[in-house]
Structure formats: structure tokens, C-alpha cells
Amino acid sequence: MARPVLTGTAAPRALGEYPPVGLHQTGPQPPLGAPARTTVNLGTGSGSVPGGMAGAAQRAGTAPPSALRRPGRGPRRANLQIKRFDPWSVLKLSLVLGVALFFVWLVAVGVLYAVLDGMGVWDKVNGTANELFSANANAAAEPLISAGRVFGVAAIIGAVNIVLFSALATVAAFVYNVSADLAGGLEVTLAERE
């Protein structure tokens, strides 16, 4: 059986040989009547276009054809319908997004608390609250607004939002699936880049 002939810059690496630069592995020619040998060009092409196609396209003076575009015609378009959302995948995604939004919420509350504390707003609010609600002026009252209370309430609100967001997204997936079965799903047009 005839050994295939490898040419190009990657041929020495594939054959385990390292000849001087510019030489190609051609091998002896088969005798007459023998089956033709397979030639594989492992040249360096650009991108996903094989080296032979890129060289032929460069010799012809044109750019190599793109795998994403049909030459001579506009970009391909596809009209699709979204028929169904998997409720389990919607629940997982909404839980991940809910936890991410929970941390965003805590950071926003922390920044707002720090800014208002720097302006002295909490001191004035706590002083006014102590004057209004203090029955015994001699007893030291606990401040109405403190960092612990603010972040505790913010954490409770954020946890409730995670549960509500996940539950509503999952119910919305069920409602969409039923509606899409009755009236058809959302139509989406996909097109290649121009």
C-alpha cells in the first residue's frame, strides 16, 4: 500500500522529520499501473480556510469565501418560533440571577447608608427620634437607625426578592408554554452579520 505524501510547512512535524526550511516531502513517484498516492497539504492557511484554498483565492485576486456568508446573496435569515421554556432551567437561571441581584442590592444599600452617614443624616434622625419617643429622658435610648438594623432589613428584603423573583419567573414559564400551545410562540428572525 502506498504511503501518502504530505507537503507544506507542517509536514515535517507530522512525519517526525525536520528538513531545512523550504524543502517539501515529496517521496518517490509510484510506478505505472500502481494506485495513485494521496497528497495532503498541511500548509498554513488563514483562519478556517485550508491553505490550498487561501492560496488559490489569493492567486485569483479575491478573498477566500467565508463559511458564514453565501457569495452573491445577502445574509441568510431564519424565522423561528420560541415554542417552550423549560421551567426547571428557568428556575435555575432565576435563582442564580436572584442571588446576584441580592448582592447588588446589599452593595447599593451599603453605599447609600455610607453616603447618608457621612452627611450626618442618621445622627439627626436618631436625635429627633430620641426626643419624640423617649419617655424617660435619663435612660440612654438605642438609636433608631444603625448599620446592623439597616443591613438586617436589607438582607430580609433581598431574600424575599430572591424567592419571589424565582417563583414568578417559573410561573411565567408555565404560562408562556400554555399560551404558546394555544396561540403560537414568539416569532424571532435570525440573520447573519452583514
mmCIF file of C-alpha atoms in Angstrom:
data_model
loop_
_atom_site.group_PDB
_atom_site.id
_atom_site.type_symbol
_atom_site.label_atom_id
_atom_site.label_comp_id
_atom_site.label_asym_id
_atom_site.label_seq_id
_atom_site.Cartn_x
_atom_site.Cartn_y
_atom_site.Cartn_z
ATOM 1 C CA MET A 1 0.000 0.000 0.000
ATOM 2 C CA ALA A 2 1.393 3.399 -0.982
ATOM 3 C CA ARG A 3 2.320 5.866 1.727
ATOM 4 C CA PRO A 4 0.523 9.240 1.419
ATOM 5 C CA VAL A 5 2.634 12.246 0.549
ATOM 6 C CA LEU A 6 2.497 15.184 2.949
ATOM 7 C CA THR A 7 3.516 18.656 1.823
ATOM 8 C CA GLY A 8 3.565 22.066 3.445
ATOM 9 C CA THR A 9 5.167 23.596 6.481
ATOM 10 C CA ALA A 10 3.507 21.208 8.943
ATOM 11 C CA ALA A 11 4.608 18.053 7.084
ATOM 12 C CA PRO A 12 7.960 17.613 8.920
ATOM 13 C CA ARG A 13 6.201 17.845 12.247
ATOM 14 C CA ALA A 14 3.598 15.261 11.175
ATOM 15 C CA LEU A 15 6.277 12.870 9.869
ATOM 16 C CA GLY A 16 8.674 13.429 12.754
ATOM 17 C CA GLU A 17 11.340 14.836 10.417
ATOM 18 C CA TYR A 18 12.869 18.314 10.411
ATOM 19 C CA PRO A 19 14.399 19.105 6.975
ATOM 20 C CA PRO A 20 15.753 22.567 6.141
ATOM 21 C CA VAL A 21 13.180 25.289 5.643
ATOM 22 C CA GLY A 22 11.712 25.399 2.130
ATOM 23 C CA LEU A 23 12.006 21.698 1.321
ATOM 24 C CA HIS A 24 8.898 19.561 0.944
ATOM 25 C CA GLN A 25 8.408 15.863 1.474
ATOM 26 C CA THR A 26 7.503 14.512 -1.939
ATOM 27 C CA GLY A 27 8.797 10.930 -1.875
ATOM 28 C CA PRO A 28 9.395 8.694 -4.902
ATOM 29 C CA GLN A 29 6.826 8.537 -7.659
ATOM 30 C CA PRO A 30 4.747 5.322 -7.903
ATOM 31 C CA PRO A 31 5.380 3.031 -10.874
ATOM 32 C CA LEU A 32 2.922 2.958 -13.770
ATOM 33 C CA GLY A 33 -0.205 0.956 -13.038
ATOM 34 C CA ALA A 34 0.117 1.440 -9.258
ATOM 35 C CA PRO A 35 -2.748 3.177 -7.417
ATOM 36 C CA ALA A 36 -2.361 6.939 -7.125
ATOM 37 C CA ARG A 37 -0.899 8.282 -3.901
ATOM 38 C CA THR A 38 -2.845 10.666 -1.731
ATOM 39 C CA THR A 39 -1.370 14.133 -1.330
ATOM 40 C CA VAL A 40 -2.304 16.123 1.762
ATOM 41 C CA ASN A 41 -1.292 19.779 2.033
ATOM 42 C CA LEU A 42 -0.823 20.865 5.648
ATOM 43 C CA GLY A 43 0.125 24.420 4.702
ATOM 44 C CA THR A 44 -0.641 27.423 6.791
ATOM 45 C CA GLY A 45 -3.988 28.859 5.826
ATOM 46 C CA SER A 46 -5.662 31.894 7.329
ATOM 47 C CA GLY A 47 -8.483 31.265 9.794
ATOM 48 C CA SER A 48 -10.608 28.248 8.992
ATOM 49 C CA VAL A 49 -9.825 28.266 5.236
ATOM 50 C CA PRO A 50 -7.400 25.491 4.204
ATOM 51 C CA GLY A 51 -4.032 26.628 2.885
ATOM 52 C CA GLY A 52 -4.750 25.429 -0.665
ATOM 53 C CA MET A 53 -7.993 27.386 -0.889
ATOM 54 C CA ALA A 54 -6.395 30.517 0.551
ATOM 55 C CA GLY A 55 -3.522 30.313 -1.961
ATOM 56 C CA ALA A 56 -5.878 29.799 -4.893
ATOM 57 C CA ALA A 57 -8.049 32.675 -3.750
ATOM 58 C CA GLN A 58 -5.017 34.940 -3.364
ATOM 59 C CA ARG A 59 -3.733 33.998 -6.839
ATOM 60 C CA ALA A 60 -7.166 34.791 -8.284
ATOM 61 C CA GLY A 61 -7.134 38.182 -6.529
ATOM 62 C CA THR A 62 -10.286 37.549 -4.480
ATOM 63 C CA ALA A 63 -10.871 36.994 -0.799
ATOM 64 C CA PRO A 64 -11.472 33.398 0.341
ATOM 65 C CA PRO A 65 -15.162 32.526 0.699
ATOM 66 C CA SER A 66 -16.480 32.832 4.209
ATOM 67 C CA ALA A 67 -18.164 29.889 5.875
ATOM 68 C CA LEU A 68 -20.749 32.274 7.322
ATOM 69 C CA ARG A 69 -21.824 34.027 4.141
ATOM 70 C CA ARG A 70 -23.037 32.897 0.765
ATOM 71 C CA PRO A 71 -21.277 34.811 -2.016
ATOM 72 C CA GLY A 72 -23.512 36.882 -4.278
ATOM 73 C CA ARG A 73 -26.510 36.784 -1.956
ATOM 74 C CA GLY A 74 -27.390 38.673 1.172
ATOM 75 C CA PRO A 75 -27.034 37.221 4.649
ATOM 76 C CA ARG A 76 -29.121 34.164 5.396
ATOM 77 C CA ARG A 77 -32.219 34.668 7.531
ATOM 78 C CA ALA A 78 -34.234 32.210 9.575
ATOM 79 C CA ASN A 79 -37.684 32.802 11.031
ATOM 80 C CA LEU A 80 -38.097 30.764 14.217
ATOM 81 C CA GLN A 81 -40.718 30.404 16.912
ATOM 82 C CA ILE A 82 -39.979 30.053 20.605
ATOM 83 C CA LYS A 83 -42.401 27.273 21.467
ATOM 84 C CA ARG A 84 -41.429 26.287 25.012
ATOM 85 C CA PHE A 85 -39.347 27.342 28.002
ATOM 86 C CA ASP A 86 -38.200 24.535 30.272
ATOM 87 C CA PRO A 87 -39.496 25.522 33.755
ATOM 88 C CA TRP A 88 -36.615 23.756 35.526
ATOM 89 C CA SER A 89 -33.977 25.700 33.566
ATOM 90 C CA VAL A 90 -35.925 28.942 34.128
ATOM 91 C CA LEU A 91 -35.988 28.230 37.876
ATOM 92 C CA LYS A 92 -32.212 27.594 37.981
ATOM 93 C CA LEU A 93 -31.419 30.702 35.959
ATOM 94 C CA SER A 94 -33.749 32.891 38.014
ATOM 95 C CA LEU A 95 -32.182 31.620 41.256
ATOM 96 C CA VAL A 96 -28.703 32.494 40.012
ATOM 97 C CA LEU A 97 -29.850 35.925 38.843
ATOM 98 C CA GLY A 98 -31.742 36.464 42.107
ATOM 99 C CA VAL A 99 -28.627 35.744 44.199
ATOM 100 C CA ALA A 100 -26.551 38.064 42.005
ATOM 101 C CA LEU A 101 -29.151 40.821 42.365
ATOM 102 C CA PHE A 102 -29.210 40.188 46.125
ATOM 103 C CA PHE A 103 -25.520 41.104 46.384
ATOM 104 C CA VAL A 104 -26.021 44.104 44.103
ATOM 105 C CA TRP A 105 -28.861 45.211 46.406
ATOM 106 C CA LEU A 106 -26.687 44.880 49.537
ATOM 107 C CA VAL A 107 -23.852 46.871 47.944
ATOM 108 C CA ALA A 108 -26.295 49.606 46.877
ATOM 109 C CA VAL A 109 -27.764 49.798 50.396
ATOM 110 C CA GLY A 110 -24.264 49.940 51.891
ATOM 111 C CA VAL A 111 -23.192 52.777 49.597
ATOM 112 C CA LEU A 112 -26.386 54.728 50.286
ATOM 113 C CA TYR A 113 -26.021 54.199 54.044
ATOM 114 C CA ALA A 114 -22.387 55.342 53.990
ATOM 115 C CA VAL A 115 -23.179 58.471 51.967
ATOM 116 C CA LEU A 116 -26.059 59.488 54.251
ATOM 117 C CA ASP A 117 -23.997 58.708 57.331
ATOM 118 C CA GLY A 118 -21.194 60.912 56.019
ATOM 119 C CA MET A 119 -23.680 63.753 55.548
ATOM 120 C CA GLY A 120 -24.868 63.356 59.164
ATOM 121 C CA VAL A 121 -28.441 62.431 58.238
ATOM 122 C CA TRP A 122 -28.623 59.412 60.551
ATOM 123 C CA ASP A 123 -27.414 61.415 63.542
ATOM 124 C CA LYS A 124 -30.166 63.993 63.037
ATOM 125 C CA VAL A 125 -32.833 61.312 62.509
ATOM 126 C CA ASN A 126 -31.720 59.417 65.615
ATOM 127 C CA GLY A 127 -31.645 62.641 67.691
ATOM 128 C CA THR A 128 -35.161 63.588 66.570
ATOM 129 C CA ALA A 129 -36.437 60.072 67.269
ATOM 130 C CA ASN A 130 -34.923 60.108 70.751
ATOM 131 C CA GLU A 131 -36.634 63.421 71.544
ATOM 132 C CA LEU A 132 -40.033 62.224 70.297
ATOM 133 C CA PHE A 133 -40.131 58.663 71.625
ATOM 134 C CA SER A 134 -38.125 58.960 74.823
ATOM 135 C CA ALA A 135 -40.435 58.760 77.836
ATOM 136 C CA ASN A 136 -37.593 58.791 80.329
ATOM 137 C CA ALA A 137 -35.004 61.423 79.447
ATOM 138 C CA ASN A 138 -32.387 59.932 81.803
ATOM 139 C CA ALA A 139 -32.305 56.495 80.116
ATOM 140 C CA ALA A 140 -29.902 56.093 77.195
ATOM 141 C CA ALA A 141 -32.003 55.074 74.231
ATOM 142 C CA GLU A 142 -30.780 52.800 71.486
ATOM 143 C CA PRO A 143 -30.500 54.613 68.108
ATOM 144 C CA LEU A 144 -33.422 54.096 65.752
ATOM 145 C CA ILE A 145 -31.234 53.706 62.656
ATOM 146 C CA SER A 146 -27.974 51.773 62.885
ATOM 147 C CA ALA A 147 -25.834 49.829 60.420
ATOM 148 C CA GLY A 148 -26.948 46.485 61.868
ATOM 149 C CA ARG A 149 -30.636 47.305 61.523
ATOM 150 C CA VAL A 150 -30.265 48.719 58.027
ATOM 151 C CA PHE A 151 -28.338 45.702 56.710
ATOM 152 C CA GLY A 152 -30.606 43.254 58.557
ATOM 153 C CA VAL A 153 -33.745 44.712 56.978
ATOM 154 C CA ALA A 154 -31.989 44.908 53.581
ATOM 155 C CA ALA A 155 -30.979 41.228 53.825
ATOM 156 C CA ILE A 156 -34.546 40.175 54.670
ATOM 157 C CA ILE A 157 -35.945 42.198 51.759
ATOM 158 C CA GLY A 158 -33.296 40.723 49.420
ATOM 159 C CA ALA A 159 -34.079 37.135 50.491
ATOM 160 C CA VAL A 160 -37.802 37.703 49.920
ATOM 161 C CA ASN A 161 -36.976 39.147 46.489
ATOM 162 C CA ILE A 162 -34.962 36.028 45.563
ATOM 163 C CA VAL A 163 -37.908 33.765 46.406
ATOM 164 C CA LEU A 164 -40.474 35.971 44.662
ATOM 165 C CA PHE A 165 -38.319 36.504 41.564
ATOM 166 C CA SER A 166 -37.667 32.767 41.147
ATOM 167 C CA ALA A 167 -41.301 31.800 41.746
ATOM 168 C CA LEU A 168 -42.660 34.435 39.359
ATOM 169 C CA ALA A 169 -40.178 33.506 36.621
ATOM 170 C CA THR A 170 -41.094 29.817 36.887
ATOM 171 C CA VAL A 171 -44.830 30.565 36.842
ATOM 172 C CA ALA A 172 -44.260 32.848 33.850
ATOM 173 C CA ALA A 173 -42.541 29.964 32.020
ATOM 174 C CA PHE A 174 -45.579 27.721 32.655
ATOM 175 C CA VAL A 175 -47.968 30.458 31.491
ATOM 176 C CA TYR A 176 -45.903 31.085 28.360
ATOM 177 C CA ASN A 177 -45.824 27.365 27.495
ATOM 178 C CA VAL A 178 -49.623 27.111 27.752
ATOM 179 C CA SER A 179 -50.093 30.324 25.754
ATOM 180 C CA ALA A 180 -47.640 29.186 23.068
ATOM 181 C CA ASP A 181 -49.532 25.896 22.696
ATOM 182 C CA LEU A 182 -52.783 27.790 22.181
ATOM 183 C CA ALA A 183 -51.744 30.799 20.108
ATOM 184 C CA GLY A 184 -48.218 30.055 18.879
ATOM 185 C CA GLY A 185 -44.932 31.215 20.316
ATOM 186 C CA LEU A 186 -42.927 34.366 19.828
ATOM 187 C CA GLU A 187 -41.501 34.695 16.330
ATOM 188 C CA VAL A 188 -37.818 35.564 16.091
ATOM 189 C CA THR A 189 -35.876 36.368 12.921
ATOM 190 C CA LEU A 190 -32.209 35.380 12.998
ATOM 191 C CA ALA A 191 -29.788 36.719 10.392
ATOM 192 C CA GLU A 192 -26.068 36.514 9.708
ATOM 193 C CA ARG A 193 -23.901 39.547 10.190
ATOM 194 C CA GLU A 194 -23.539 41.690 7.096
#
